[in-house]
mmCIF file of C-alpha atoms in Angstrom:
data_model
loop_
_atom_site.group_PDB
_atom_site.id
_atom_site.type_symbol
_atom_site.label_atom_id
_atom_site.label_comp_id
_atom_site.label_asym_id
_atom_site.label_seq_id
_atom_site.Cartn_x
_atom_site.Cartn_y
_atom_site.Cartn_z
ATOM 1 C CA MET R 115 185.942 17.959 45.535
ATOM 2 C CA ARG R 116 187.986 21.128 45.928
ATOM 3 C CA ARG R 117 187.085 23.901 43.525
ATOM 4 C CA ALA R 118 190.007 24.865 41.121
ATOM 5 C CA THR R 119 191.796 28.274 41.871
ATOM 6 C CA ILE R 120 193.470 30.598 39.552
ATOM 7 C CA LYS R 121 196.743 29.357 41.010
ATOM 8 C CA ASP R 122 195.882 25.704 39.714
ATOM 9 C CA ILE R 123 195.333 27.067 36.403
ATOM 10 C CA ALA R 124 198.512 29.060 36.467
ATOM 11 C CA ALA R 125 200.462 25.943 37.288
ATOM 12 C CA LEU R 126 198.862 23.791 34.476
ATOM 13 C CA ALA R 127 199.170 26.741 32.022
ATOM 14 C CA GLY R 128 202.808 27.438 33.044
ATOM 15 C CA VAL R 129 202.121 31.115 33.505
ATOM 16 C CA SER R 130 201.877 33.435 36.478
ATOM 17 C CA THR R 131 198.569 34.165 38.357
ATOM 18 C CA ALA R 132 198.439 37.543 37.329
ATOM 19 C CA THR R 133 198.590 36.435 33.703
ATOM 20 C CA VAL R 134 195.699 34.114 34.256
ATOM 21 C CA SER R 135 193.730 36.903 35.873
ATOM 22 C CA LYS R 136 194.318 39.016 32.868
ATOM 23 C CA ALA R 137 193.434 36.222 30.355
ATOM 24 C CA LEU R 138 190.398 35.361 32.299
ATOM 25 C CA ASN R 139 189.187 39.004 32.506
ATOM 26 C CA ASN R 140 189.950 39.627 28.734
ATOM 27 C CA LYS R 141 192.505 42.202 29.354
ATOM 28 C CA PRO R 142 194.397 43.133 25.978
ATOM 29 C CA ASP R 143 197.794 42.770 27.241
ATOM 30 C CA VAL R 144 197.880 38.960 26.838
ATOM 31 C CA SER R 145 198.815 37.044 23.610
ATOM 32 C CA GLU R 146 196.204 35.193 21.942
ATOM 33 C CA ALA R 147 198.273 31.995 22.197
ATOM 34 C CA THR R 148 198.621 32.483 26.028
ATOM 35 C CA ARG R 149 194.997 33.573 26.390
ATOM 36 C CA ALA R 150 193.848 30.293 24.502
ATOM 37 C CA ARG R 151 196.396 28.203 26.880
ATOM 38 C CA VAL R 152 194.900 29.748 29.880
ATOM 39 C CA TRP R 153 191.332 29.026 28.972
ATOM 40 C CA GLU R 154 192.281 25.389 27.933
ATOM 41 C CA ALA R 155 193.709 24.944 31.143
ATOM 42 C CA ALA R 156 190.609 26.416 33.003
ATOM 43 C CA ARG R 157 188.395 24.138 31.004
ATOM 44 C CA ALA R 158 190.441 21.077 31.887
ATOM 45 C CA LEU R 159 190.282 21.835 35.703
ATOM 46 C CA ASN R 160 186.403 22.722 35.262
ATOM 47 C CA TYR R 161 187.189 26.019 36.587
ATOM 48 C CA GLN R 162 183.978 27.882 37.623
ATOM 49 C CA PRO R 163 184.606 31.589 38.241
ATOM 50 C CA ASN R 164 182.017 33.624 40.275
ATOM 51 C CA SER R 165 180.644 35.500 37.311
ATOM 52 C CA LEU R 166 178.238 37.622 39.359
ATOM 53 C CA ALA R 167 180.968 38.730 41.740
ATOM 54 C CA ARG R 168 183.345 39.447 39.031
ATOM 55 C CA GLY R 169 180.709 41.464 37.150
ATOM 56 C CA LEU R 170 179.851 43.549 40.065
ATOM 57 C CA VAL R 171 183.508 44.598 40.636
ATOM 58 C CA ARG R 172 184.335 45.175 36.908
ATOM 59 C CA GLN R 173 180.761 46.520 35.902
ATOM 60 C CA ARG R 174 181.040 44.198 33.107
ATOM 61 C CA SER R 175 178.683 41.100 32.316
ATOM 62 C CA GLY R 176 181.152 39.093 30.108
ATOM 63 C CA THR R 177 178.180 38.648 27.890
ATOM 64 C CA VAL R 178 177.481 39.882 24.258
ATOM 65 C CA GLY R 179 174.400 39.628 22.324
ATOM 66 C CA LEU R 180 173.672 37.919 18.991
ATOM 67 C CA PHE R 181 170.604 39.295 17.230
ATOM 68 C CA PHE R 182 169.852 36.513 14.684
ATOM 69 C CA LEU R 183 166.776 37.930 12.896
ATOM 70 C CA ASP R 184 165.613 34.727 11.017
ATOM 71 C CA ARG R 185 163.115 35.909 8.492
ATOM 72 C CA ASP R 186 162.931 32.557 6.506
ATOM 73 C CA THR R 187 162.838 30.335 9.646
ATOM 74 C CA GLN R 188 165.759 28.129 8.497
ATOM 75 C CA GLY R 189 167.669 29.128 11.827
ATOM 76 C CA PHE R 190 171.123 27.714 12.210
ATOM 77 C CA SER R 191 170.671 25.296 9.400
ATOM 78 C CA HIS R 192 170.762 28.024 6.808
ATOM 79 C CA PRO R 193 173.701 27.349 4.690
ATOM 80 C CA PHE R 194 175.159 30.779 4.641
ATOM 81 C CA ALA R 195 174.392 31.609 8.277
ATOM 82 C CA ALA R 196 175.825 28.362 9.857
ATOM 83 C CA GLN R 197 179.257 29.036 9.082
ATOM 84 C CA VAL R 198 179.250 32.837 9.838
ATOM 85 C CA ILE R 199 177.795 31.921 13.400
ATOM 86 C CA SER R 200 180.536 29.259 13.942
ATOM 87 C CA GLY R 201 183.288 31.809 13.177
ATOM 88 C CA LEU R 202 181.523 34.268 15.457
ATOM 89 C CA LEU R 203 180.895 31.939 18.425
ATOM 90 C CA ASP R 204 184.567 30.219 18.141
ATOM 91 C CA THR R 205 185.994 33.760 18.571
ATOM 92 C CA LEU R 206 184.063 34.902 21.286
ATOM 93 C CA THR R 207 184.170 31.737 23.482
ATOM 94 C CA THR R 208 187.966 31.578 22.983
ATOM 95 C CA ARG R 209 187.972 35.050 24.701
ATOM 96 C CA GLY R 210 185.869 33.779 27.548
ATOM 97 C CA TYR R 211 182.621 35.757 26.484
ATOM 98 C CA HIS R 212 179.304 34.172 26.678
ATOM 99 C CA CYS R 213 176.909 34.784 23.792
ATOM 100 C CA LEU R 214 173.333 35.469 24.370
ATOM 101 C CA LEU R 215 170.971 34.506 21.404
ATOM 102 C CA PHE R 216 168.205 36.782 20.622
ATOM 103 C CA SER R 217 166.196 35.009 17.950
ATOM 104 C CA THR R 218 163.170 36.925 16.230
ATOM 105 C CA PRO R 219 161.806 34.576 13.457
ATOM 106 C CA GLY R 220 159.068 35.480 11.232
ATOM 107 C CA ASN R 221 157.901 38.930 10.415
ATOM 108 C CA PRO R 222 160.106 41.961 10.974
ATOM 109 C CA ALA R 223 159.263 44.672 13.445
ATOM 110 C CA THR R 224 156.542 46.868 12.667
ATOM 111 C CA PRO R 225 155.529 50.266 13.916
ATOM 112 C CA GLU R 226 152.438 48.694 15.548
ATOM 113 C CA HIS R 227 154.601 45.891 17.256
ATOM 114 C CA PRO R 228 158.150 47.288 17.545
ATOM 115 C CA VAL R 229 161.015 45.257 18.874
ATOM 116 C CA SER R 230 163.471 47.337 20.916
ATOM 117 C CA TYR R 231 166.901 45.967 20.209
ATOM 118 C CA LEU R 232 168.292 48.688 22.850
ATOM 119 C CA ASN R 233 165.847 47.564 25.412
ATOM 120 C CA LEU R 234 166.989 43.933 25.177
ATOM 121 C CA CYS R 235 170.432 44.848 25.412
ATOM 122 C CA ARG R 236 170.016 46.898 28.645
ATOM 123 C CA GLN R 237 167.587 44.267 30.176
ATOM 124 C CA TRP R 238 170.161 41.504 29.836
ATOM 125 C CA GLN R 239 173.148 43.669 30.353
ATOM 126 C CA VAL R 240 175.275 42.706 27.356
ATOM 127 C CA GLU R 241 178.467 44.683 26.641
ATOM 128 C CA GLY R 242 177.835 44.757 22.922
ATOM 129 C CA ALA R 243 176.023 43.013 20.141
ATOM 130 C CA VAL R 244 176.327 41.505 16.807
ATOM 131 C CA PHE R 245 173.432 41.655 14.215
ATOM 132 C CA MET R 246 172.657 39.197 11.500
ATOM 133 C CA GLY R 247 169.585 39.328 9.295
ATOM 134 C CA LEU R 248 168.669 43.093 9.662
ATOM 135 C CA GLN R 249 166.616 44.537 6.846
ATOM 136 C CA LEU R 250 166.441 48.048 5.820
ATOM 137 C CA GLY R 251 163.433 49.948 7.082
ATOM 138 C CA ASP R 252 163.134 48.008 10.307
ATOM 139 C CA PRO R 253 161.487 50.554 12.639
ATOM 140 C CA ALA R 254 163.672 49.182 15.630
ATOM 141 C CA LEU R 255 166.897 50.575 13.818
ATOM 142 C CA GLU R 256 166.189 54.181 14.504
ATOM 143 C CA GLU R 257 166.614 53.852 18.427
ATOM 144 C CA LEU R 258 169.995 52.447 17.730
ATOM 145 C CA ALA R 259 171.371 55.773 16.833
ATOM 146 C CA GLN R 260 170.990 56.575 20.465
ATOM 147 C CA CYS R 261 172.956 53.339 21.525
ATOM 148 C CA GLU R 262 176.368 53.954 23.194
ATOM 149 C CA LEU R 263 177.096 50.256 23.377
ATOM 150 C CA PRO R 264 179.535 48.841 20.682
ATOM 151 C CA LEU R 265 177.650 47.064 17.904
ATOM 152 C CA VAL R 266 178.599 44.965 14.874
ATOM 153 C CA SER R 267 176.385 44.136 11.874
ATOM 154 C CA ILE R 268 176.950 41.826 9.019
ATOM 155 C CA ASP R 269 175.961 43.073 5.773
ATOM 156 C CA VAL R 270 173.797 46.048 6.968
ATOM 157 C CA PRO R 271 174.986 49.413 8.118
ATOM 158 C CA LEU R 272 173.735 50.594 11.595
ATOM 159 C CA PRO R 273 173.014 54.246 12.501
ATOM 160 C CA ALA R 274 174.787 53.642 15.966
ATOM 161 C CA PRO R 275 177.627 55.803 16.956
ATOM 162 C CA ARG R 276 179.921 52.845 17.732
ATOM 163 C CA ALA R 277 178.805 50.477 14.966
ATOM 164 C CA THR R 278 180.970 48.492 12.629
ATOM 165 C CA LEU R 279 179.872 47.077 9.444
ATOM 166 C CA VAL R 280 181.303 43.695 8.221
ATOM 167 C CA THR R 281 180.840 42.660 4.716
ATOM 168 C CA ILE R 282 182.426 42.086 1.287
ATOM 169 C CA ASP R 283 182.604 44.436 -1.671
ATOM 170 C CA ASN R 284 179.362 43.234 -3.207
ATOM 171 C CA ARG R 285 179.286 45.644 -5.996
ATOM 172 C CA ARG R 286 182.920 44.888 -7.155
ATOM 173 C CA ALA R 287 182.068 41.203 -6.803
ATOM 174 C CA MET R 288 179.213 41.222 -9.243
ATOM 175 C CA GLU R 289 180.883 43.613 -11.692
ATOM 176 C CA GLU R 290 183.589 40.959 -11.898
ATOM 177 C CA ALA R 291 180.941 38.274 -12.417
ATOM 178 C CA VAL R 292 179.609 40.391 -15.231
ATOM 179 C CA ALA R 293 182.831 40.905 -16.952
ATOM 180 C CA TYR R 294 183.701 37.097 -16.769
ATOM 181 C CA LEU R 295 180.462 36.349 -18.714
ATOM 182 C CA ALA R 296 181.042 39.180 -21.131
ATOM 183 C CA GLY R 297 184.552 38.056 -21.692
ATOM 184 C CA LEU R 298 182.966 34.438 -22.659
ATOM 185 C CA GLY R 299 180.896 36.296 -25.380
ATOM 186 C CA HIS R 300 177.601 36.732 -23.635
ATOM 187 C CA ARG R 301 175.664 39.807 -24.745
ATOM 188 C CA ARG R 302 172.265 38.757 -23.162
ATOM 189 C CA LEU R 303 172.591 38.799 -19.349
ATOM 190 C CA ALA R 304 169.834 38.686 -16.740
ATOM 191 C CA PHE R 305 169.948 39.150 -13.103
ATOM 192 C CA VAL R 306 167.823 37.588 -10.300
ATOM 193 C CA ASN R 307 168.170 39.649 -7.091
ATOM 194 C CA GLY R 308 167.019 39.271 -3.491
ATOM 195 C CA HIS R 309 164.369 41.437 -1.836
ATOM 196 C CA MET R 310 165.326 45.154 -1.721
ATOM 197 C CA ARG R 311 164.948 45.255 2.113
ATOM 198 C CA ALA R 312 168.344 43.588 2.057
ATOM 199 C CA PHE R 313 171.349 46.088 1.705
ATOM 200 C CA VAL R 314 173.439 43.544 -0.296
ATOM 201 C CA SER R 315 170.502 43.418 -2.887
ATOM 202 C CA GLN R 316 171.110 46.991 -3.588
ATOM 203 C CA GLU R 317 174.850 46.666 -3.829
ATOM 204 C CA ARG R 318 174.707 43.703 -6.012
ATOM 205 C CA LEU R 319 172.214 45.262 -8.310
ATOM 206 C CA GLU R 320 174.409 48.312 -8.595
ATOM 207 C CA GLY R 321 177.176 46.092 -9.412
ATOM 208 C CA PHE R 322 175.321 44.229 -11.949
ATOM 209 C CA ARG R 323 174.166 47.370 -13.808
ATOM 210 C CA SER R 324 177.538 49.112 -13.770
ATOM 211 C CA GLY R 325 179.264 45.794 -14.833
ATOM 212 C CA ALA R 326 176.893 45.577 -17.772
ATOM 213 C CA ALA R 327 177.324 49.333 -18.643
ATOM 214 C CA LYS R 328 181.208 48.777 -18.622
ATOM 215 C CA ALA R 329 180.870 45.860 -20.834
ATOM 216 C CA GLY R 330 178.457 47.926 -23.170
ATOM 217 C CA LEU R 331 175.453 45.332 -22.544
ATOM 218 C CA PRO R 332 172.076 46.581 -22.784
ATOM 219 C CA VAL R 333 169.840 45.234 -19.991
ATOM 220 C CA PRO R 334 166.038 45.270 -20.610
ATOM 221 C CA GLU R 335 164.071 45.895 -17.316
ATOM 222 C CA GLU R 336 162.296 42.627 -17.717
ATOM 223 C CA TRP R 337 165.624 40.821 -17.344
ATOM 224 C CA VAL R 338 166.138 42.134 -13.774
ATOM 225 C CA VAL R 339 163.889 40.237 -11.460
ATOM 226 C CA ILE R 340 163.457 40.851 -7.701
ATOM 227 C CA SER R 341 162.989 37.539 -5.874
ATOM 228 C CA ASP R 342 163.638 36.486 -2.165
ATOM 229 C CA PHE R 343 167.137 34.587 -1.936
ATOM 230 C CA THR R 344 165.362 31.307 -1.662
ATOM 231 C CA GLU R 345 165.405 28.237 -3.808
ATOM 232 C CA PRO R 346 161.738 28.340 -4.837
ATOM 233 C CA GLY R 347 161.965 32.123 -5.472
ATOM 234 C CA GLY R 348 164.974 31.454 -7.950
ATOM 235 C CA TYR R 349 163.074 28.826 -9.592
ATOM 236 C CA ARG R 350 159.830 31.091 -10.163
ATOM 237 C CA ALA R 351 161.997 33.890 -11.385
ATOM 238 C CA THR R 352 163.906 31.932 -13.680
ATOM 239 C CA TRP R 353 160.828 30.341 -15.351
ATOM 240 C CA GLY R 354 159.664 33.927 -15.936
ATOM 241 C CA LEU R 355 162.889 34.682 -17.605
ATOM 242 C CA LEU R 356 162.720 31.610 -19.863
ATOM 243 C CA ARG R 357 159.101 32.271 -21.090
ATOM 244 C CA GLN R 358 160.107 35.535 -22.649
ATOM 245 C CA PRO R 359 160.228 35.762 -26.382
ATOM 246 C CA GLN R 360 163.829 36.404 -26.339
ATOM 247 C CA ARG R 361 165.616 34.529 -23.376
ATOM 248 C CA PRO R 362 168.993 35.526 -21.824
ATOM 249 C CA THR R 363 171.932 33.386 -22.579
ATOM 250 C CA ALA R 364 173.246 33.827 -18.738
ATOM 251 C CA VAL R 365 171.656 34.442 -15.501
ATOM 252 C CA LEU R 366 173.375 36.008 -12.519
ATOM 253 C CA TYR R 367 171.775 35.226 -9.076
ATOM 254 C CA ALA R 368 172.321 37.365 -5.837
ATOM 255 C CA SER R 369 172.336 33.899 -3.797
ATOM 256 C CA ASP R 370 173.280 30.295 -4.364
ATOM 257 C CA LEU R 371 170.026 29.210 -3.462
ATOM 258 C CA MET R 372 168.155 31.090 -5.932
ATOM 259 C CA ALA R 373 170.806 29.640 -8.548
ATOM 260 C CA ILE R 374 169.935 26.088 -7.385
ATOM 261 C CA GLY R 375 166.237 27.024 -8.186
ATOM 262 C CA GLY R 376 167.558 28.210 -11.583
ATOM 263 C CA TYR R 377 169.156 25.071 -12.386
ATOM 264 C CA ARG R 378 165.884 23.148 -11.727
ATOM 265 C CA ALA R 379 163.936 25.552 -14.016
ATOM 266 C CA ALA R 380 166.512 25.186 -16.690
ATOM 267 C CA GLN R 381 166.561 21.486 -16.540
ATOM 268 C CA GLU R 382 162.695 21.333 -16.623
ATOM 269 C CA ALA R 383 162.680 23.626 -19.737
ATOM 270 C CA GLY R 384 165.131 21.149 -21.586
ATOM 271 C CA LEU R 385 167.987 23.402 -21.386
ATOM 272 C CA ALA R 386 171.749 22.248 -20.896
ATOM 273 C CA ILE R 387 173.874 24.078 -18.648
ATOM 274 C CA PRO R 388 176.161 25.815 -19.814
ATOM 275 C CA ARG R 389 175.528 24.722 -23.315
ATOM 276 C CA ASP R 390 172.109 26.706 -23.491
ATOM 277 C CA LEU R 391 172.279 28.709 -20.211
ATOM 278 C CA SER R 392 175.216 29.923 -18.240
ATOM 279 C CA ILE R 393 174.568 30.457 -14.376
ATOM 280 C CA VAL R 394 176.479 32.301 -11.864
ATOM 281 C CA GLY R 395 175.606 32.261 -8.050
ATOM 282 C CA PHE R 396 176.685 34.208 -4.959
ATOM 283 C CA ASP R 397 178.023 33.042 -1.699
ATOM 284 C CA ASP R 398 179.598 29.553 -2.483
ATOM 285 C CA ILE R 399 177.607 27.440 -0.014
ATOM 286 C CA ASP R 400 178.589 23.777 0.241
ATOM 287 C CA GLN R 401 176.030 22.798 -2.262
ATOM 288 C CA ALA R 402 177.255 24.894 -4.945
ATOM 289 C CA GLY R 403 180.353 22.527 -5.799
ATOM 290 C CA GLN R 404 178.183 19.384 -5.568
ATOM 291 C CA LEU R 405 175.721 20.541 -8.467
ATOM 292 C CA ASP R 406 175.905 19.035 -11.879
ATOM 293 C CA PRO R 407 177.587 21.028 -13.336
ATOM 294 C CA PRO R 408 179.285 22.604 -10.316
ATOM 295 C CA LEU R 409 178.182 26.170 -10.040
ATOM 296 C CA THR R 410 180.342 29.217 -10.806
ATOM 297 C CA THR R 411 179.898 31.595 -7.839
ATOM 298 C CA ILE R 412 181.150 34.565 -5.747
ATOM 299 C CA HIS R 413 182.949 33.034 -2.893
ATOM 300 C CA GLN R 414 182.441 34.584 0.491
ATOM 301 C CA GLU R 415 184.513 33.771 3.472
ATOM 302 C CA ARG R 416 181.528 32.879 5.640
ATOM 303 C CA TYR R 417 183.571 31.724 8.707
ATOM 304 C CA GLU R 418 185.708 34.806 8.409
ATOM 305 C CA LEU R 419 182.710 36.992 8.153
ATOM 306 C CA GLY R 420 181.794 35.884 11.562
ATOM 307 C CA ARG R 421 185.461 35.835 12.949
ATOM 308 C CA SER R 422 185.778 39.432 11.815
ATOM 309 C CA ALA R 423 182.507 40.534 13.167
ATOM 310 C CA ALA R 424 183.669 39.121 16.702
ATOM 311 C CA ARG R 425 187.079 40.639 16.504
ATOM 312 C CA ALA R 426 185.579 43.996 15.804
ATOM 313 C CA LEU R 427 183.267 43.790 18.732
ATOM 314 C CA LEU R 428 186.200 42.603 21.104
ATOM 315 C CA GLU R 429 188.316 45.324 19.826
ATOM 316 C CA ALA R 430 185.710 47.839 20.744
ATOM 317 C CA LEU R 431 185.390 46.336 24.137
ATOM 318 C CA ASP R 432 188.999 46.224 24.766
ATOM 319 C CA HIS R 433 190.172 49.704 23.113
ATOM 320 C CA GLY R 434 186.842 51.818 23.003
ATOM 321 C CA ALA R 435 186.724 51.833 19.108
ATOM 322 C CA SER R 436 186.912 49.768 16.021
ATOM 323 C CA PRO R 437 186.667 50.346 12.236
ATOM 324 C CA ALA R 438 183.442 51.778 10.846
ATOM 325 C CA ARG R 439 183.647 49.287 7.836
ATOM 326 C CA ILE R 440 185.655 45.843 7.550
ATOM 327 C CA GLN R 441 185.554 44.118 4.094
ATOM 328 C CA VAL R 442 186.317 40.333 4.104
ATOM 329 C CA PRO R 443 187.981 39.035 1.010
ATOM 330 C CA TRP R 444 185.997 37.270 -1.865
ATOM 331 C CA TRP R 445 186.655 35.734 -5.399
ATOM 332 C CA LEU R 446 184.911 34.539 -8.229
ATOM 333 C CA GLU R 447 185.063 30.883 -8.048
ATOM 334 C CA ARG R 448 185.082 29.488 -11.671
ATOM 335 C CA ARG R 449 183.502 26.045 -12.214
ATOM 336 C CA ALA R 450 181.410 24.392 -15.008
ATOM 337 C CA SER R 451 178.368 26.263 -15.049
ATOM 338 C CA CYS R 452 179.544 28.961 -17.486
ATOM 339 C CA GLY R 453 180.738 28.655 -21.101
ATOM 340 C CA PRO R 454 180.435 30.627 -24.341
ATOM 341 C CA PRO R 455 176.733 31.208 -25.551
ATOM 342 C CA ALA R 456 175.365 28.873 -28.249
ATOM 343 C CA ALA R 457 175.989 30.101 -31.821
#
């Protein structure tokens, strides 16, 4: 069977061979619609470019790295990560890039057993990399300050000179959630946060405290609980709050998974949501709208987080630079888990 050529692709896509070459080589002066049409034709013809030869000529590999640092071992099934990764991969593959996954489950790097992200990038000759699940204090982060590759990180700032942070305004989002509960009449608010190795935990805690201060609400230290972003962690933290002599009338959580654990604890304690306890989550995973009652939560555009990360990396690869910070839209999704406090 004859091997397809760029002439075949050009004929099927209705463009010139020059346009096909530009699209396949990820040149910036091709519209996204034309690029997609060219790649669709290439796939239909089962076009197999000589990637090695092209890479030698262009000194580019056509490959980017995805460092998915899976600390809780849920992998791609994690309800937050799955859609982020989908947005990332869809955008990269449309542009003809291969994505090489570097998965480091379990414990983060330690000074005794460091993981060199920079060496992995060099070893596999990736053109750039996207990071998910990084933690503050990871000793492997320090070497990234010397990395000249374009890097993108979701929710954790990197020290690298060509790094882009893709995130939402976590502080403002939490402030709005606090203001919403205060507007319903709540005066006793508690906060169940994730672990403090997460950059977003620090931002969401700042938002909770500043939101409470703006509303004139005192927050006892025992009503701010550090947990771990998981459902069991949220369950344990909520039970701790409910056992206190004076319990809060509303609890905010730094993740929906922890809020789901809070539902279970409240129900086991005989409390009705929202009559006896109002609950607010964060992320708006698919389960949030399926709970009884449906969960009020901060909605994050998870697919857009991934797509924005990919676009930032592609912009850096095409033009040599991308914004230092990209903020993705969010909103407070008001559902039935919140109501006025009981009289």
